Coordinates of C-alpha atoms in Angstrom, one line a residue:
Chain A
X1463 CA 199.7 183.3 51.0
X1464 CA 196.7 182.9 48.6
X1465 CA 196.9 185.3 45.6
X1466 CA 193.6 186.1 44.0
X1467 CA 193.4 188.7 41.2
X1468 CA 191.9 191.9 42.4
X1469 CA 189.1 192.0 39.9
X1470 CA 187.8 188.6 41.0
X1471 CA 187.7 189.9 44.6
X1472 CA 186.0 193.0 43.4
X1473 CA 183.4 191.0 41.4
X1474 CA 182.8 188.7 44.4
X1475 CA 182.2 191.6 46.7
X1476 CA 180.6 194.2 44.4
X1477 CA 177.8 195.1 46.8
X1478 CA 180.5 196.6 49.1
X1479 CA 181.9 198.8 46.3
X1480 CA 178.4 200.2 45.4
X1481 CA 177.7 201.0 49.1
X1482 CA 181.2 202.6 49.4
X1483 CA 180.7 205.0 46.5
X1484 CA 177.1 205.7 47.3
X1485 CA 178.3 206.7 50.8
X1486 CA 180.8 209.2 49.3
X1487 CA 178.1 210.6 47.0
X1488 CA 175.5 210.8 49.8
X1489 CA 177.9 212.7 52.0
X1490 CA 178.7 215.1 49.1
X1491 CA 175.0 215.9 48.9
X1492 CA 174.8 216.4 52.6
X1493 CA 177.8 218.7 52.6
X1494 CA 176.6 220.7 49.6
X1495 CA 179.6 219.6 47.5
X1496 CA 178.9 219.4 43.7
X1497 CA 179.5 215.9 42.2
X1498 CA 180.8 215.7 38.6
X1499 CA 181.0 212.0 38.0
X1500 CA 180.3 208.7 39.8
X1501 CA 181.3 205.2 38.9
X1502 CA 179.6 202.8 41.3
X1503 CA 181.4 199.7 40.1
X1504 CA 183.9 198.6 37.5
X1505 CA 186.3 195.7 37.3
X1506 CA 189.3 198.0 36.8
X1507 CA 191.3 199.8 39.3
X1508 CA 189.9 201.6 41.2
X1509 CA 186.7 199.5 41.5
X1510 CA 184.7 202.7 41.8
X1511 CA 185.1 206.4 42.3
X1512 CA 183.3 209.7 42.9
X1513 CA 184.7 212.9 41.3
X1514 CA 183.5 216.0 43.2
X1515 CA 184.2 219.6 43.6
X1516 CA 186.6 220.7 46.4
X1517 CA 184.6 220.8 49.6
X1518 CA 184.2 224.2 51.1
X1519 CA 185.9 223.2 54.3
X1520 CA 188.4 220.6 55.5
X1521 CA 185.9 219.1 57.8
X1522 CA 183.5 218.4 54.9
X1523 CA 186.4 216.8 53.1
X1524 CA 187.1 214.6 56.1
X1525 CA 183.4 213.6 56.4
X1526 CA 183.2 212.7 52.7
X1527 CA 186.4 210.7 52.9
X1528 CA 185.5 208.6 56.0
X1529 CA 181.8 208.2 55.4
X1530 CA 182.1 204.8 53.7
X1531 CA 184.2 203.5 56.6
X1532 CA 181.3 204.2 59.0
X1533 CA 178.4 203.3 56.7
X1534 CA 180.0 200.1 55.3
X1535 CA 181.1 199.0 58.8
X1536 CA 177.6 199.6 60.4
X1537 CA 175.6 198.1 57.4
X1538 CA 178.0 195.1 57.2
X1539 CA 177.7 194.5 60.9
X1540 CA 173.9 194.8 60.9
X1541 CA 173.4 192.5 57.9
X1542 CA 175.8 189.8 59.2
X1543 CA 174.4 190.0 62.8
X1544 CA 171.8 187.2 62.5
X1545 CA 174.5 185.0 60.8
X1546 CA 176.8 185.6 63.7
X1547 CA 174.0 184.8 66.1
X1548 CA 172.8 181.7 64.2
X1549 CA 173.4 178.6 66.2
X1550 CA 172.9 175.8 63.6
X1551 CA 173.2 175.4 59.9
X1552 CA 173.8 177.8 57.1
X1553 CA 170.6 178.1 55.2
X1554 CA 170.2 180.1 52.0
X1555 CA 169.1 183.2 53.9
X1556 CA 172.1 183.1 56.2
X1557 CA 174.4 182.5 53.2
X1558 CA 172.9 185.5 51.4
X1559 CA 173.1 187.8 54.4
X1560 CA 176.6 186.6 55.2
X1561 CA 177.9 187.3 51.7
X1562 CA 176.3 190.7 51.3
X1563 CA 177.2 191.8 54.9
X1564 CA 180.8 190.5 54.5
X1565 CA 181.2 192.2 51.1
X1566 CA 179.9 195.5 52.5
X1567 CA 182.2 195.4 55.5
X1568 CA 185.2 194.4 53.3
X1569 CA 185.0 197.6 51.4
X1570 CA 184.7 199.8 54.5
X1571 CA 188.3 200.9 54.5
X1572 CA 188.8 204.1 52.5
X1573 CA 191.2 203.8 49.6
X1574 CA 194.6 205.4 49.4
X1575 CA 193.0 207.8 46.9
X1576 CA 190.7 208.9 49.7
X1577 CA 193.7 209.2 52.1
X1578 CA 195.7 211.3 49.6
X1579 CA 192.9 213.8 48.9
X1580 CA 192.3 214.0 52.7
X1581 CA 196.0 214.5 53.2
X1582 CA 196.0 217.3 50.7
X1583 CA 193.0 218.9 52.4
X1584 CA 194.5 218.9 55.9
X1585 CA 197.8 220.4 54.6
X1586 CA 196.1 223.5 53.3
X1587 CA 196.9 226.7 55.2
X1588 CA 193.3 227.2 56.3
X1589 CA 192.8 223.8 57.8
X1590 CA 192.1 223.8 61.5
X1591 CA 194.5 222.1 63.9
X1592 CA 191.8 220.0 65.4
X1593 CA 191.0 218.6 62.0
X1594 CA 194.7 217.9 61.5
X1595 CA 195.0 216.2 64.8
X1596 CA 192.0 214.0 64.0
X1597 CA 192.6 213.4 60.3
X1598 CA 196.4 212.7 60.5
X1599 CA 196.0 209.3 62.3
X1600 CA 193.1 208.5 60.0
X1601 CA 195.3 209.0 56.9
X1602 CA 198.0 207.0 58.6
X1603 CA 195.7 204.1 59.4
X1604 CA 194.3 204.1 55.9
X1605 CA 197.7 203.8 54.4
X1606 CA 198.6 201.0 56.8
X1607 CA 195.4 199.3 55.8
X1608 CA 196.3 199.6 52.2
X1609 CA 199.7 198.1 52.8
X1610 CA 198.2 195.3 54.8
X1611 CA 195.6 194.6 52.2
X1612 CA 198.1 192.3 50.5
X1613 CA 197.7 190.0 53.6
X1614 CA 193.9 190.2 53.4
X1615 CA 193.6 193.0 56.0
X1616 CA 190.3 194.1 54.4
X1617 CA 188.9 190.6 54.8
X1618 CA 190.2 190.3 58.3
X1619 CA 188.6 193.6 59.2
X1620 CA 185.3 192.4 57.7
X1621 CA 185.5 189.1 59.7
X1622 CA 186.2 191.1 62.9
X1623 CA 183.3 193.4 62.3
X1624 CA 180.8 190.8 61.1
X1625 CA 181.7 187.9 63.4
X1626 CA 184.3 188.9 66.0
X1627 CA 182.4 191.9 67.3
X1628 CA 179.1 190.0 67.9
X1629 CA 181.0 187.1 69.5
X1630 CA 182.9 189.5 71.8
X1631 CA 179.6 191.2 72.7
X1632 CA 178.0 187.9 73.5
X1633 CA 180.9 186.8 75.6
X1634 CA 180.8 190.1 77.5
X1635 CA 177.1 189.9 78.4
X1636 CA 177.0 186.1 78.9
Chain B
X759 CA 187.3 206.4 46.2
X760 CA 186.6 210.1 46.3
X761 CA 188.6 212.2 44.0
X762 CA 188.7 216.0 43.9
X763 CA 187.6 217.6 40.7
X764 CA 190.2 217.7 37.9
X765 CA 188.5 220.8 36.5
X766 CA 190.0 223.2 39.0
X767 CA 192.2 225.9 37.5
X768 CA 195.7 224.9 38.5
X769 CA 199.0 226.7 38.4
X770 CA 200.1 224.8 35.4
X771 CA 197.1 225.9 33.4
X772 CA 197.4 229.7 33.9
X773 CA 198.2 230.1 30.3
X774 CA 194.9 228.6 29.4
X775 CA 191.9 230.9 29.0
X776 CA 189.5 230.4 31.9
X777 CA 186.0 229.6 30.8
X778 CA 183.7 232.6 30.9
X779 CA 180.5 230.7 30.5
X780 CA 179.0 227.7 32.3
X781 CA 180.3 224.5 30.7
X782 CA 177.0 222.9 31.3
X783 CA 174.4 225.4 30.1
X784 CA 176.4 228.2 28.6
X785 CA 175.2 230.9 31.0
X786 CA 177.7 233.7 31.3
X787 CA 176.9 234.2 35.0
X788 CA 179.3 231.8 36.7
X789 CA 178.8 230.8 40.3
X790 CA 180.8 232.5 42.9
X791 CA 180.4 229.5 45.3
X792 CA 182.7 227.2 43.4
X793 CA 185.9 227.3 41.3
X794 CA 184.1 225.1 38.8
X795 CA 183.2 226.9 35.6
X796 CA 179.5 226.4 36.2
X797 CA 176.6 228.8 36.9
X798 CA 174.8 228.7 40.3
X799 CA 171.7 226.7 39.1
X800 CA 174.1 224.1 37.5
X801 CA 176.1 224.0 40.7
X802 CA 173.0 223.2 42.7
X803 CA 172.1 220.6 40.2
X804 CA 175.5 219.0 40.6
X805 CA 175.0 218.9 44.4
X806 CA 171.9 216.9 43.7
X807 CA 173.8 214.6 41.4
X808 CA 171.2 212.0 40.8
X809 CA 171.5 208.4 42.0
X810 CA 170.7 206.0 39.1
X811 CA 167.5 204.0 39.4
X812 CA 169.5 200.7 39.8
X813 CA 171.5 202.2 42.7
X814 CA 168.2 203.3 44.3
X815 CA 166.9 199.7 43.9
X816 CA 170.1 198.3 45.3
X817 CA 169.9 200.7 48.2
X818 CA 166.3 199.6 48.8
X819 CA 167.4 195.9 48.7
X820 CA 170.2 196.6 51.2
X821 CA 167.8 198.5 53.5
X822 CA 165.4 195.5 53.3
X823 CA 168.2 193.2 54.2
X824 CA 169.1 195.3 57.2
X825 CA 165.4 195.1 58.3
X826 CA 165.3 191.3 57.8
X827 CA 168.6 191.0 59.7
X828 CA 167.3 193.0 62.6
X829 CA 164.1 190.9 62.8
X830 CA 166.2 187.7 62.6
X831 CA 168.7 189.0 65.1
X832 CA 165.9 189.8 67.6
X833 CA 164.7 186.2 67.3
X834 CA 168.1 184.8 67.8
X835 CA 169.7 187.0 70.3
X836 CA 168.1 185.4 73.4
X837 CA 169.2 181.9 72.5
X838 CA 172.7 183.1 71.4
X839 CA 173.2 184.8 74.8
X840 CA 172.0 181.7 76.6
X841 CA 174.3 179.5 74.7
X842 CA 177.2 181.8 75.3
X843 CA 176.4 181.8 79.0
X844 CA 176.1 178.0 79.1
X845 CA 179.4 177.6 77.3
X846 CA 181.1 180.1 79.6
X847 CA 179.8 178.3 82.7
X848 CA 181.1 175.0 81.2
X849 CA 184.5 176.5 80.5
X850 CA 184.6 177.7 84.1
X851 CA 183.6 174.3 85.4
X852 CA 180.3 175.6 86.8
X853 CA 178.5 172.5 85.6
X854 CA 175.2 172.9 87.4
X855 CA 174.8 176.4 86.0
X856 CA 175.8 175.2 82.6
X857 CA 173.3 172.4 82.8
X858 CA 170.5 174.7 83.8
X859 CA 171.4 177.1 80.9
X860 CA 171.3 174.2 78.4
X861 CA 168.1 172.7 79.7
X862 CA 165.7 175.2 78.0
X863 CA 167.9 175.3 74.9
X864 CA 167.8 171.6 74.0
X865 CA 164.1 171.8 73.5
X866 CA 164.7 174.2 70.6
X867 CA 168.1 173.2 69.4
X868 CA 169.0 169.6 68.8
X869 CA 172.2 170.0 67.0
X870 CA 175.1 167.7 67.9
X871 CA 177.3 170.2 69.6
X872 CA 174.5 171.6 71.8
X873 CA 173.4 168.1 72.8
X874 CA 176.9 167.0 73.5
X875 CA 177.6 170.1 75.6
X876 CA 174.3 169.4 77.4
X877 CA 175.3 165.8 78.0
X878 CA 178.7 166.8 79.4
X879 CA 177.1 169.4 81.7
X880 CA 174.4 167.0 82.8
X881 CA 176.9 164.3 83.5
X882 CA 179.3 166.5 85.4
X883 CA 176.5 168.1 87.5
X884 CA 175.1 164.7 88.5
X885 CA 172.1 164.6 86.2
X886 CA 172.9 161.1 84.9
X887 CA 169.5 160.4 83.5
X888 CA 169.5 163.5 81.4
X889 CA 173.0 162.8 80.2
X890 CA 171.9 159.3 79.2
X891 CA 168.9 160.7 77.4
X892 CA 171.1 163.2 75.5
X893 CA 173.5 160.5 74.5
X894 CA 170.6 158.4 73.2
X895 CA 169.4 161.3 71.2
X896 CA 172.7 161.6 69.6
X897 CA 172.3 158.2 68.0
X898 CA 173.0 158.1 64.3
X899 CA 174.8 161.4 64.1
X900 CA 178.1 162.1 62.3
X901 CA 180.6 163.7 64.6
X902 CA 184.0 165.2 64.4
X903 CA 187.0 163.6 66.0
X904 CA 186.8 166.0 69.0
X905 CA 183.1 165.4 69.4
X906 CA 183.7 161.7 69.2
X907 CA 186.3 161.9 72.0
X908 CA 184.0 163.9 74.2
X909 CA 181.1 161.6 73.5
X910 CA 183.2 158.7 74.5
X911 CA 184.2 160.4 77.7
X912 CA 180.6 161.0 78.6
X913 CA 179.8 157.4 77.8
X914 CA 182.7 156.2 79.9
X915 CA 181.6 158.3 82.8
X916 CA 178.0 157.0 82.4
X917 CA 179.3 153.5 82.4
X918 CA 181.4 154.1 85.5
X919 CA 178.6 155.8 87.4
X920 CA 176.0 153.2 86.5
X921 CA 178.1 150.1 86.7
X922 CA 177.6 149.4 83.0
X923 CA 173.9 149.6 83.0
X924 CA 171.9 152.7 82.2
X925 CA 168.4 153.4 83.4
X926 CA 166.2 154.7 80.7
X927 CA 166.8 158.4 80.8
X928 CA 164.3 161.0 79.7
X929 CA 164.4 161.3 76.0
X930 CA 164.8 164.7 74.5
X931 CA 162.1 165.7 72.1
X932 CA 163.7 165.9 68.7
X933 CA 162.7 168.2 65.9
X934 CA 164.9 166.3 63.5
X935 CA 163.5 162.8 62.7
X936 CA 167.0 161.7 61.5
X937 CA 168.3 162.1 65.0
X938 CA 165.9 159.7 66.6
X939 CA 167.5 156.7 68.3
X940 CA 168.0 153.8 66.1
X941 CA 169.0 150.8 68.1
X942 CA 170.4 148.9 65.2
X943 CA 172.6 151.8 64.1
X944 CA 175.6 153.5 65.7
X945 CA 174.8 156.3 68.1
X946 CA 177.6 158.5 66.8
X947 CA 179.4 158.0 63.5
X948 CA 182.8 159.0 62.5
X949 CA 184.6 157.9 59.4
X950 CA 187.4 155.5 60.1
X951 CA 188.8 152.0 59.9
X952 CA 186.7 149.1 61.0
X953 CA 187.7 147.8 64.4
X954 CA 187.7 144.1 65.0
X955 CA 186.5 144.6 68.5
X956 CA 183.5 146.6 67.4
X957 CA 181.3 145.9 64.4
X958 CA 181.1 149.6 63.7
X959 CA 184.0 151.7 62.3
X960 CA 186.5 153.1 64.7
X961 CA 185.1 156.1 66.5
X962 CA 181.6 154.9 66.5
X963 CA 179.6 154.8 69.6
X964 CA 176.9 152.1 70.0
X965 CA 174.3 152.1 72.6
X966 CA 173.4 148.7 73.9
X967 CA 176.4 147.3 72.1
X968 CA 180.1 147.1 72.8
X969 CA 181.8 150.5 72.8
X970 CA 185.3 151.6 72.1
X971 CA 187.3 154.0 74.3
X972 CA 191.0 154.1 73.5
X973 CA 190.7 150.7 72.1
X974 CA 189.2 149.3 75.3
X975 CA 185.7 147.9 74.8
X976 CA 183.2 149.5 77.1
X977 CA 179.5 148.7 77.4
X978 CA 176.4 150.7 77.8
X979 CA 173.1 149.0 77.9
X980 CA 169.7 150.4 78.0
X981 CA 166.7 148.7 79.4

């Protein structure tokens, strides 16, 4: 197993951290949740964070927590798509798109901090059962992802999103 | 990471005096929409927490990259689907279909893998001239061990089907000048030890000169 210090990975994939935090902040704005502080990138742990007021409903909390998962996955996939479709060579444009797309997809998974705050939100007495049913597996998967990150799960996920999905799609329609 | 506010009054802090004025502007009319000690105008301001200029610029760059990617993807998707189809046909042993799929592709893509796949498909579907042309176009290329083995197989099949002599097959228009046939150079190159039976290093394929296949000299001649 290759061990690379976290801050080096964070530095190498900083575009993903920025997109991740911006997704949290954007969703706070859409849900009318006041934001107190945002750190888009730092070399420490966590690599970035958004401190916000308690959302007015559990659903809003859920949306704020999982927004980066959707946004980073979609943006990473779209940016990497021409690289996945490229047939020959890795020119500078492909390398740039590949790096940015992979970095963004690599930071798609919500952090355990996101999972913990979501867990606290769905355990509140007023939270709906539907939200609990949907959010519980999400929290579980986030924690599994955090555990597996020591075996490069985030990078594996990014590879699946950026290259595996387009390849599977091509194979399906070929 | 998204963190809930640390400013909420908690059970541990009941002894503390709750702020009676907005911590931001000092207004005594606190908002009823939030537990934060802020007035309503400040709460609305916090909802519109500004994105710094550099984040906006970064977002614009990312958006531009997405647009560029979509344009590039649109250009590449057709060929990618066709290549995937050709490979699938080849895997399934449907050589004629694979050959037909590769045919329009090799005018645009002259990379070694595509040409070799095309040569294999052409050879196995009975298009010997096209296979010979593709092999000639592979002259001077560096190949992997696997590609070298596959190229040798095609050469071997060509030799068997033509009795050792190849008619001049149609040459493939090359976009890369380096890939043009060079009679005095090996058709395919692979780093290795020199072989006494072949003036080129092991793994090399020569057109018009003795060839090696599993240490057995084979011959392809063009005329």
